[in-house]
PDB file of C-alpha atoms in Angstrom:
ATOM      1  CA  MET A 609      -0.038 -12.202  23.072  1.00 41.00           C
ATOM      2  CA  PRO A 610       2.393 -10.983  20.386  1.00 42.00           C
ATOM      3  CA  VAL A 611       5.912 -10.306  21.552  1.00 42.00           C
ATOM      4  CA  PRO A 612       7.141  -6.846  20.472  1.00 41.00           C
ATOM      5  CA  ASP A 613      10.473  -6.796  18.738  1.00 41.00           C
ATOM      6  CA  PRO A 614      12.914  -4.766  20.886  1.00 40.00           C
ATOM      7  CA  ASN A 615      15.393  -4.512  18.009  1.00 40.00           C
ATOM      8  CA  LEU A 616      13.056  -3.039  15.416  1.00 40.00           C
ATOM      9  CA  ARG A 617      14.156   0.408  14.288  1.00 39.00           C
ATOM     10  CA  PHE A 618      12.549   2.447  11.501  1.00 38.00           C
ATOM     11  CA  HIS A 619      14.718   4.048   8.836  1.00 38.00           C
ATOM     12  CA  ARG A 620      14.522   7.830   8.887  1.00 38.00           C
ATOM     13  CA  HIS A 621      14.448   8.189   5.080  1.00 38.00           C
ATOM     14  CA  PRO A 622      13.191   4.971   3.461  1.00 39.00           C
ATOM     15  CA  HIS A 623      13.980   4.385  -0.181  1.00 37.00           C
ATOM     16  CA  GLY A 624      11.128   5.573  -2.367  1.00 37.00           C
ATOM     17  CA  ALA A 625       9.512   7.796   0.230  1.00 39.00           C
ATOM     18  CA  HIS A 626       8.136  11.222  -0.544  1.00 38.00           C
ATOM     19  CA  ARG A 627      11.362  13.079   0.199  1.00 36.00           C
ATOM     20  CA  GLU A 628      13.032  11.765  -2.951  1.00 34.00           C
ATOM     21  CA  PHE A 629      10.950  13.634  -5.501  1.00 33.00           C
ATOM     22  CA  GLY A 630       8.674  16.640  -5.964  1.00 34.00           C
ATOM     23  CA  HIS A 631       5.085  16.134  -4.875  1.00 36.00           C
ATOM     24  CA  TYR A 632       1.673  17.746  -4.860  1.00 35.00           C
ATOM     25  CA  THR A 633      -0.363  17.610  -1.682  1.00 38.00           C
ATOM     26  CA  GLY A 634      -3.563  19.455  -2.456  1.00 39.00           C
ATOM     27  CA  PRO A 635      -4.739  23.046  -2.206  1.00 38.00           C
ATOM     28  CA  HIS A 636      -3.240  23.558   1.253  1.00 37.00           C
ATOM     29  CA  ARG A 637       0.272  23.048  -0.149  1.00 39.00           C
ATOM     30  CA  PRO A 638       1.964  24.478  -3.254  1.00 38.00           C
ATOM     31  CA  MET A 639       1.684  22.584  -6.539  1.00 41.00           C
ATOM     32  CA  ALA A 640       4.771  22.136  -8.709  1.00 43.00           C
ATOM     33  CA  ALA A 641       4.631  24.989 -11.211  1.00 43.00           C
ATOM     34  CA  HIS A 642       6.169  22.983 -14.049  1.00 41.00           C
ATOM     35  CA  ASP A 643       3.466  20.302 -14.237  1.00 51.00           C
ATOM     36  CA  GLN A 644      -0.278  20.753 -13.890  1.00 70.00           C
ATOM     37  CA  ARG A 645      -1.335  17.452 -15.500  1.00 88.00           C
ATOM     38  CA  GLN A 646      -3.909  15.231 -13.845  1.00 92.00           C
ATOM     39  CA  LEU A 647      -4.481  11.480 -13.953  1.00 93.00           C
ATOM     40  CA  ASP A 648      -7.475   9.245 -13.265  1.00 93.00           C
ATOM     41  CA  LEU A 649      -6.226   5.715 -12.535  1.00 95.00           C
ATOM     42  CA  ILE A 650      -8.461   2.619 -12.329  1.00 95.00           C
ATOM     43  CA  LEU A 651      -6.802   0.259  -9.865  1.00 96.00           C
ATOM     44  CA  HIS A 652      -7.740  -3.401  -9.377  1.00 96.00           C
ATOM     45  CA  SER A 653      -4.847  -5.565  -8.226  1.00 95.00           C
ATOM     46  CA  PRO A 654      -3.868  -8.279  -5.731  1.00 94.00           C
ATOM     47  CA  GLY A 655      -0.668  -6.379  -4.979  1.00 94.00           C
ATOM     48  CA  GLY A 656       3.021  -6.877  -5.668  1.00 93.00           C
ATOM     49  CA  THR A 657       6.436  -5.967  -4.343  1.00 94.00           C
ATOM     50  CA  LEU A 658       7.472  -2.817  -2.504  1.00 95.00           C
ATOM     51  CA  PRO A 659      10.286  -1.849  -4.941  1.00 95.00           C
ATOM     52  CA  ALA A 660       7.933  -2.114  -7.927  1.00 96.00           C
ATOM     53  CA  THR A 661       5.317  -0.003  -6.138  1.00 97.00           C
ATOM     54  CA  GLN A 662       7.908   2.618  -5.230  1.00 96.00           C
ATOM     55  CA  ALA A 663       9.024   2.791  -8.875  1.00 96.00           C
ATOM     56  CA  ILE A 664       5.432   3.189 -10.111  1.00 96.00           C
ATOM     57  CA  VAL A 665       4.670   5.926  -7.582  1.00 97.00           C
ATOM     58  CA  ARG A 666       7.908   7.740  -8.377  1.00 96.00           C
ATOM     59  CA  ALA A 667       7.052   7.691 -12.099  1.00 95.00           C
ATOM     60  CA  LEU A 668       3.435   8.800 -11.639  1.00 95.00           C
ATOM     61  CA  ARG A 669       4.096  11.517  -9.087  1.00 95.00           C
ATOM     62  CA  GLY A 670       6.963  12.849 -11.170  1.00 93.00           C
ATOM     63  CA  ARG A 671       4.625  13.277 -14.146  1.00 92.00           C
ATOM     64  CA  TYR A 672       1.213  14.171 -12.721  1.00 94.00           C
ATOM     65  CA  ALA A 673       0.371  16.990 -10.328  1.00 93.00           C
ATOM     66  CA  HIS A 674      -2.920  15.478  -9.202  1.00 95.00           C
ATOM     67  CA  ILE A 675      -4.007  11.823  -9.208  1.00 97.00           C
ATOM     68  CA  ARG A 676      -7.382  10.261  -8.498  1.00 96.00           C
ATOM     69  CA  VAL A 677      -7.419   6.484  -7.970  1.00 97.00           C
ATOM     70  CA  PHE A 678     -10.669   4.657  -8.707  1.00 97.00           C
ATOM     71  CA  VAL A 679     -11.032   1.266  -7.015  1.00 97.00           C
ATOM     72  CA  PRO A 680     -13.936  -0.624  -8.621  1.00 96.00           C
ATOM     73  CA  GLN A 681     -13.451  -3.777  -6.549  1.00 95.00           C
ATOM     74  CA  ARG A 682     -10.200  -4.560  -4.699  1.00 96.00           C
ATOM     75  CA  ALA A 683      -6.801  -2.938  -4.228  1.00 97.00           C
ATOM     76  CA  MET A 684      -4.812  -5.261  -2.006  1.00 97.00           C
ATOM     77  CA  SER A 685      -1.449  -5.147  -0.255  1.00 96.00           C
ATOM     78  CA  ALA A 686       1.012  -3.134  -2.365  1.00 96.00           C
ATOM     79  CA  ALA A 687      -1.881  -1.922  -4.536  1.00 97.00           C
ATOM     80  CA  ALA A 688      -3.435  -0.418  -1.402  1.00 98.00           C
ATOM     81  CA  MET A 689      -0.137   1.389  -0.830  1.00 98.00           C
ATOM     82  CA  LEU A 690      -0.281   2.675  -4.406  1.00 98.00           C
ATOM     83  CA  ALA A 691      -3.799   3.979  -3.785  1.00 98.00           C
ATOM     84  CA  CYS A 692      -2.501   5.922  -0.780  1.00 98.00           C
ATOM     85  CA  ALA A 693      -0.076   7.749  -3.078  1.00 97.00           C
ATOM     86  CA  ALA A 694      -3.051   9.416  -4.791  1.00 98.00           C
ATOM     87  CA  ASP A 695      -4.605  12.736  -3.842  1.00 97.00           C
ATOM     88  CA  LEU A 696      -8.076  11.174  -3.724  1.00 97.00           C
ATOM     89  CA  ILE A 697      -9.158   7.526  -3.425  1.00 98.00           C
ATOM     90  CA  ILE A 698     -12.605   6.820  -4.907  1.00 97.00           C
ATOM     91  CA  LEU A 699     -14.200   3.467  -4.082  1.00 96.00           C
ATOM     92  CA  GLY A 700     -17.126   1.681  -5.690  1.00 93.00           C
ATOM     93  CA  GLY A 701     -20.087   0.517  -3.630  1.00 90.00           C
ATOM     94  CA  PHE A 702     -18.564  -2.864  -2.771  1.00 92.00           C
ATOM     95  CA  ALA A 703     -14.908  -1.917  -3.190  1.00 96.00           C
ATOM     96  CA  SER A 704     -12.242  -2.105  -0.512  1.00 97.00           C
ATOM     97  CA  LEU A 705      -8.544  -1.996   0.228  1.00 97.00           C
ATOM     98  CA  SER A 706      -6.636  -4.569   2.258  1.00 97.00           C
ATOM     99  CA  PRO A 707      -3.941  -4.286   4.936  1.00 96.00           C
ATOM    100  CA  THR A 708      -0.491  -3.388   3.664  1.00 96.00           C
ATOM    101  CA  ASN A 709       1.604  -5.380   6.118  1.00 95.00           C
ATOM    102  CA  PRO A 710       4.359  -6.961   3.986  1.00 95.00           C
ATOM    103  CA  LEU A 711       4.845 -10.650   3.254  1.00 94.00           C
ATOM    104  CA  VAL A 712       8.134 -12.520   2.846  1.00 92.00           C
ATOM    105  CA  VAL A 713       8.905 -15.733   0.989  1.00 89.00           C
ATOM    106  CA  VAL A 714       9.777 -18.605   3.340  1.00 87.00           C
ATOM    107  CA  PRO A 715      11.156 -21.881   1.910  1.00 82.00           C
ATOM    108  CA  THR A 716       9.668 -25.064   3.384  1.00 79.00           C
ATOM    109  CA  MET A 717       9.934 -28.783   2.694  1.00 78.00           C
ATOM    110  CA  GLY A 718       6.740 -28.538   0.656  1.00 82.00           C
ATOM    111  CA  GLY A 719       7.828 -25.466  -1.297  1.00 84.00           C
ATOM    112  CA  SER A 720       7.974 -21.723  -0.735  1.00 86.00           C
ATOM    113  CA  VAL A 721       5.116 -19.977   1.071  1.00 88.00           C
ATOM    114  CA  MET A 722       4.260 -16.324   1.673  1.00 91.00           C
ATOM    115  CA  VAL A 723       4.284 -15.425   5.361  1.00 92.00           C
ATOM    116  CA  PRO A 724       3.641 -12.066   7.062  1.00 94.00           C
ATOM    117  CA  ALA A 725       6.976 -10.483   7.900  1.00 94.00           C
ATOM    118  CA  GLN A 726       5.744  -9.606  11.393  1.00 95.00           C
ATOM    119  CA  ALA A 727       4.921 -13.278  12.015  1.00 92.00           C
ATOM    120  CA  VAL A 728       8.552 -14.171  11.235  1.00 91.00           C
ATOM    121  CA  VAL A 729       9.792 -11.532  13.689  1.00 93.00           C
ATOM    122  CA  ASP A 730       7.322 -12.550  16.413  1.00 92.00           C
ATOM    123  CA  GLU A 731       8.085 -16.250  16.060  1.00 90.00           C
ATOM    124  CA  ARG A 732      11.827 -15.693  16.425  1.00 89.00           C
ATOM    125  CA  ASN A 733      11.360 -13.499  19.486  1.00 87.00           C
ATOM    126  CA  GLU A 734       9.021 -16.047  21.086  1.00 87.00           C
ATOM    127  CA  LEU A 735      11.541 -18.834  20.477  1.00 86.00           C
ATOM    128  CA  LEU A 736      14.322 -16.748  22.040  1.00 87.00           C
ATOM    129  CA  LEU A 737      12.174 -16.024  25.099  1.00 87.00           C
ATOM    130  CA  ARG A 738      11.390 -19.713  25.578  1.00 83.00           C
ATOM    131  CA  LEU A 739      15.042 -20.716  25.182  1.00 87.00           C
ATOM    132  CA  ARG A 740      16.013 -18.222  27.879  1.00 87.00           C
ATOM    133  CA  SER A 741      13.478 -19.730  30.275  1.00 87.00           C
ATOM    134  CA  PRO A 742      13.378 -23.130  32.023  1.00 86.00           C
ATOM    135  CA  GLU A 743      10.586 -24.190  29.649  1.00 83.00           C
ATOM    136  CA  GLY A 744      12.878 -24.070  26.600  1.00 81.00           C
ATOM    137  CA  THR A 745      13.290 -27.344  24.714  1.00 86.00           C
ATOM    138  CA  GLY A 746      15.473 -28.818  22.026  1.00 83.00           C
ATOM    139  CA  GLU A 747      12.574 -28.458  19.619  1.00 83.00           C
ATOM    140  CA  ASP A 748      12.596 -24.711  20.223  1.00 73.00           C
ATOM    141  CA  LEU A 749      16.304 -24.600  19.427  1.00 81.00           C
ATOM    142  CA  MET A 750      15.833 -26.621  16.236  1.00 80.00           C
ATOM    143  CA  ALA A 751      12.995 -24.338  15.146  1.00 77.00           C
ATOM    144  CA  LEU A 752      15.220 -21.299  15.711  1.00 79.00           C
ATOM    145  CA  VAL A 753      18.278 -22.561  13.850  1.00 77.00           C
ATOM    146  CA  SER A 754      16.151 -23.896  10.989  1.00 81.00           C
ATOM    147  CA  GLN A 755      15.073 -20.377   9.995  1.00 80.00           C
ATOM    148  CA  PRO A 756      16.770 -19.415   6.693  1.00 83.00           C
ATOM    149  CA  PRO A 757      19.807 -17.129   7.138  1.00 83.00           C
ATOM    150  CA  GLY A 758      18.918 -13.462   6.847  1.00 86.00           C
ATOM    151  CA  LEU A 759      15.158 -14.027   6.919  1.00 89.00           C
ATOM    152  CA  PHE A 760      14.667 -12.343  10.300  1.00 90.00           C
ATOM    153  CA  HIS A 761      16.672  -9.255   9.336  1.00 91.00           C
ATOM    154  CA  ASP A 762      14.983  -9.036   5.926  1.00 92.00           C
ATOM    155  CA  ALA A 763      11.590  -9.227   7.638  1.00 93.00           C
ATOM    156  CA  ARG A 764      12.455  -6.387  10.038  1.00 94.00           C
ATOM    157  CA  HIS A 765      13.793  -4.277   7.181  1.00 94.00           C
ATOM    158  CA  ILE A 766      10.719  -4.687   4.958  1.00 95.00           C
ATOM    159  CA  ILE A 767       8.385  -3.881   7.861  1.00 95.00           C
ATOM    160  CA  SER A 768      10.288  -0.679   8.532  1.00 94.00           C
ATOM    161  CA  GLU A 769      10.599   0.414   4.925  1.00 95.00           C
ATOM    162  CA  SER A 770       7.011  -0.316   3.911  1.00 96.00           C
ATOM    163  CA  SER A 771       5.574   1.454   6.964  1.00 94.00           C
ATOM    164  CA  LEU A 772       7.699   4.574   6.558  1.00 95.00           C
ATOM    165  CA  THR A 773       7.139   4.681   2.796  1.00 97.00           C
ATOM    166  CA  LEU A 774       3.369   4.449   3.260  1.00 97.00           C
ATOM    167  CA  GLY A 775       3.456   7.136   5.940  1.00 96.00           C
ATOM    168  CA  GLY A 776       5.401   9.421   3.602  1.00 96.00           C
ATOM    169  CA  TRP A 777       2.933   8.981   0.767  1.00 97.00           C
ATOM    170  CA  ILE A 778      -0.040   9.605   3.043  1.00 97.00           C
ATOM    171  CA  ASP A 779       1.632  12.734   4.410  1.00 96.00           C
ATOM    172  CA  SER A 780       2.365  14.029   0.915  1.00 95.00           C
ATOM    173  CA  TYR A 781      -0.837  13.110  -0.874  1.00 97.00           C
ATOM    174  CA  SER A 782      -3.796  11.217   0.606  1.00 97.00           C
ATOM    175  CA  ARG A 783      -4.165  12.533   4.155  1.00 96.00           C
ATOM    176  CA  SER A 784      -7.581  14.124   4.488  1.00 96.00           C
ATOM    177  CA  PRO A 785      -7.666  17.864   5.246  1.00 93.00           C
ATOM    178  CA  ASP A 786     -10.377  16.966   7.771  1.00 91.00           C
ATOM    179  CA  ALA A 787      -8.178  14.495   9.658  1.00 91.00           C
ATOM    180  CA  PRO A 788      -7.585  15.508  13.275  1.00 87.00           C
ATOM    181  CA  GLU A 789      -4.283  17.294  13.774  1.00 84.00           C
ATOM    182  CA  VAL A 790      -3.378  14.833  16.519  1.00 82.00           C
ATOM    183  CA  THR A 791      -3.635  11.973  13.998  1.00 88.00           C
ATOM    184  CA  THR A 792      -0.288  11.882  12.242  1.00 94.00           C
ATOM    185  CA  SER A 793       0.195  10.433   8.774  1.00 95.00           C
ATOM    186  CA  GLN A 794       2.426   7.751  10.251  1.00 95.00           C
ATOM    187  CA  HIS A 795      -0.338   6.792  12.676  1.00 95.00           C
ATOM    188  CA  ILE A 796      -2.724   6.386   9.735  1.00 96.00           C
ATOM    189  CA  ALA A 797      -0.142   4.236   7.949  1.00 96.00           C
ATOM    190  CA  ASP A 798       0.318   2.097  11.051  1.00 94.00           C
ATOM    191  CA  GLN A 799      -3.427   1.444  11.221  1.00 94.00           C
ATOM    192  CA  ILE A 800      -3.590   0.366   7.575  1.00 96.00           C
ATOM    193  CA  SER A 801      -0.484  -1.802   7.809  1.00 94.00           C
ATOM    194  CA  SER A 802      -1.037  -3.262  11.279  1.00 93.00           C
ATOM    195  CA  TYR A 803      -0.490  -7.026  11.427  1.00 93.00           C
ATOM    196  CA  TYR A 804      -2.336  -7.196  14.743  1.00 93.00           C
ATOM    197  CA  GLN A 805      -5.339  -4.987  13.966  1.00 91.00           C
ATOM    198  CA  HIS A 806      -6.625  -7.010  10.987  1.00 92.00           C
ATOM    199  CA  LEU A 807      -7.623 -10.666  10.876  1.00 87.00           C
ATOM    200  CA  GLY A 808      -5.482 -11.446   7.844  1.00 92.00           C
ATOM    201  CA  HIS A 809      -3.581 -10.026   4.897  1.00 93.00           C
ATOM    202  CA  GLY A 810      -6.726 -10.166   2.797  1.00 93.00           C
ATOM    203  CA  SER A 811      -9.009  -8.477   5.323  1.00 95.00           C
ATOM    204  CA  VAL A 812     -11.443  -5.888   4.024  1.00 96.00           C
ATOM    205  CA  ILE A 813     -10.793  -2.199   4.736  1.00 97.00           C
ATOM    206  CA  THR A 814     -13.892  -0.258   3.730  1.00 96.00           C
ATOM    207  CA  LEU A 815     -14.472   3.342   2.746  1.00 96.00           C
ATOM    208  CA  ASP A 816     -15.816   4.046   6.233  1.00 96.00           C
ATOM    209  CA  ASP A 817     -12.650   2.573   7.750  1.00 96.00           C
ATOM    210  CA  LEU A 818     -10.439   4.748   5.560  1.00 96.00           C
ATOM    211  CA  GLN A 819     -12.423   7.865   6.423  1.00 95.00           C
ATOM    212  CA  ARG A 820     -12.104   7.039  10.115  1.00 95.00           C
ATOM    213  CA  TYR A 821      -8.367   6.568   9.730  1.00 95.00           C
ATOM    214  CA  GLY A 822      -8.081  10.031   8.147  1.00 96.00           C
ATOM    215  CA  LEU A 823      -7.576   9.395   4.418  1.00 97.00           C
ATOM    216  CA  ASN A 824      -9.022  11.539   1.628  1.00 97.00           C
ATOM    217  CA  VAL A 825     -11.581   9.080   0.196  1.00 97.00           C
ATOM    218  CA  ASP A 826     -14.942   9.335  -1.530  1.00 97.00           C
ATOM    219  CA  HIS A 827     -17.717   7.111  -2.871  1.00 96.00           C
ATOM    220  CA  MET A 828     -17.935   6.576  -6.625  1.00 95.00           C
ATOM    221  CA  ASN A 829     -21.617   7.547  -6.564  1.00 94.00           C
ATOM    222  CA  ASN A 830     -20.469  11.110  -5.941  1.00 95.00           C
ATOM    223  CA  HIS A 831     -18.671  11.114  -9.300  1.00 91.00           C
ATOM    224  CA  PRO A 832     -21.419  10.163 -11.792  1.00 89.00           C
ATOM    225  CA  ASP A 833     -19.511  11.758 -14.674  1.00 86.00           C
ATOM    226  CA  VAL A 834     -16.869   9.039 -14.538  1.00 89.00           C
ATOM    227  CA  GLN A 835     -18.590   6.226 -12.604  1.00 91.00           C
ATOM    228  CA  GLU A 836     -20.165   4.514 -15.620  1.00 91.00           C
ATOM    229  CA  LEU A 837     -17.016   4.917 -17.687  1.00 91.00           C
ATOM    230  CA  CYS A 838     -14.853   3.517 -14.889  1.00 93.00           C
ATOM    231  CA  MET A 839     -17.020   0.462 -14.227  1.00 93.00           C
ATOM    232  CA  THR A 840     -17.523  -0.255 -17.946  1.00 93.00           C
ATOM    233  CA  THR A 841     -13.779  -0.147 -18.522  1.00 91.00           C
ATOM    234  CA  PHE A 842     -13.152  -2.394 -15.528  1.00 93.00           C
ATOM    235  CA  HIS A 843     -15.707  -5.028 -16.543  1.00 93.00           C
ATOM    236  CA  ALA A 844     -14.570  -4.978 -20.178  1.00 92.00           C
ATOM    237  CA  ALA A 845     -10.979  -5.565 -19.088  1.00 91.00           C
ATOM    238  CA  GLN A 846     -12.057  -8.412 -16.798  1.00 91.00           C
ATOM    239  CA  VAL A 847     -13.905 -10.139 -19.630  1.00 93.00           C
ATOM    240  CA  ALA A 848     -11.017  -9.595 -22.050  1.00 91.00           C
ATOM    241  CA  PHE A 849      -8.426 -11.161 -19.764  1.00 90.00           C
ATOM    242  CA  MET A 850     -10.638 -13.981 -18.463  1.00 91.00           C
ATOM    243  CA  LEU A 851     -12.292 -15.123 -21.710  1.00 92.00           C
ATOM    244  CA  THR A 852      -9.702 -14.339 -24.382  1.00 91.00           C
ATOM    245  CA  ASP A 853      -5.971 -14.841 -24.942  1.00 91.00           C
ATOM    246  CA  ALA A 854      -5.270 -11.138 -24.375  1.00 88.00           C
ATOM    247  CA  VAL A 855      -2.414 -10.350 -21.998  1.00 87.00           C
ATOM    248  CA  LYS A 856      -2.258  -6.582 -22.455  1.00 85.00           C
ATOM    249  CA  VAL A 857      -4.512  -3.877 -23.857  1.00 80.00           C
ATOM    250  CA  VAL A 858      -2.942  -0.575 -24.921  1.00 80.00           C
ATOM    251  CA  ARG A 859      -5.143   2.280 -26.031  1.00 75.00           C
ATOM    252  CA  CYS A 860      -4.329   5.989 -26.011  1.00 70.00           C
ATOM    253  CA  HIS A 861      -7.244   8.391 -25.712  1.00 66.00           C
ATOM    254  CA  LEU A 862      -5.287  10.865 -27.866  1.00 66.00           C
ATOM    255  CA  ASP A 863      -4.871   8.633 -30.927  1.00 58.00           C
ATOM    256  CA  ALA A 864      -8.193   9.508 -32.582  1.00 58.00           C
ATOM    257  CA  PRO A 865      -7.982  11.095 -36.057  1.00 58.00           C
ATOM    258  CA  GLY A 866      -7.082  14.746 -35.842  1.00 56.00           C
ATOM    259  CA  SER A 867      -5.894  14.587 -32.240  1.00 53.00           C
ATOM    260  CA  GLN A 868      -2.444  15.604 -31.108  1.00 55.00           C
ATOM    261  CA  GLN A 869       0.184  13.045 -30.219  1.00 51.00           C
ATOM    262  CA  ALA A 870       0.607  12.475 -26.505  1.00 47.00           C
ATOM    263  CA  PRO A 871       3.714  14.203 -25.103  1.00 46.00           C
TER     264      PRO A 871
END
């Protein structure tokens, strides 16, 4: 059984959470009067770091009043967090998100590996419990002191910040208006980010799962006006990056002859 961390405390105002900038939360809350622009974002990504995701969300939510995220295949880890900062998440027929529990880099004799932050916290607590009992051994002590300095505290911090940041974004943007009132946005975030609820960091979270959690999600079949365009763009980008030397494609939909320059 996992050992809960008695020292874990969540920050009240995590960096990058929804309190730092203006936000739009749908028709039941006021929209910023200075910006009515909308964005459709196709998202397919294995994830990334929390600071980078916070910066992207801050930039997008500061510019667009309403955002729809289209997931044609997979939005994993930090990309799943980014999806939850949209007003509506639209998934393809076989698309999914993944758990958002954070990973940390752990140096080993064979090189650095990515390990769930909660696993680092649990392992340290289990070692401490064994060392305080008659069953403790010298091997337990060596395992404890061999942990890199600061790793345990960094792991606790990233768990706290990622969970509270995700809860803030869900509260501001992606929480379904049909979600039960007793289901808080932070509870939804905890379900998506739970280290214990999912088999692994790459586990599949389906549209049905997200609806059950209380997120504002929809199937791409219900948006035929953009479904073909979305999937064509996604597959074209996949082919371009897999079969050519392309590293970036930049194309503005406003650069056709006679169109106005983008602001």
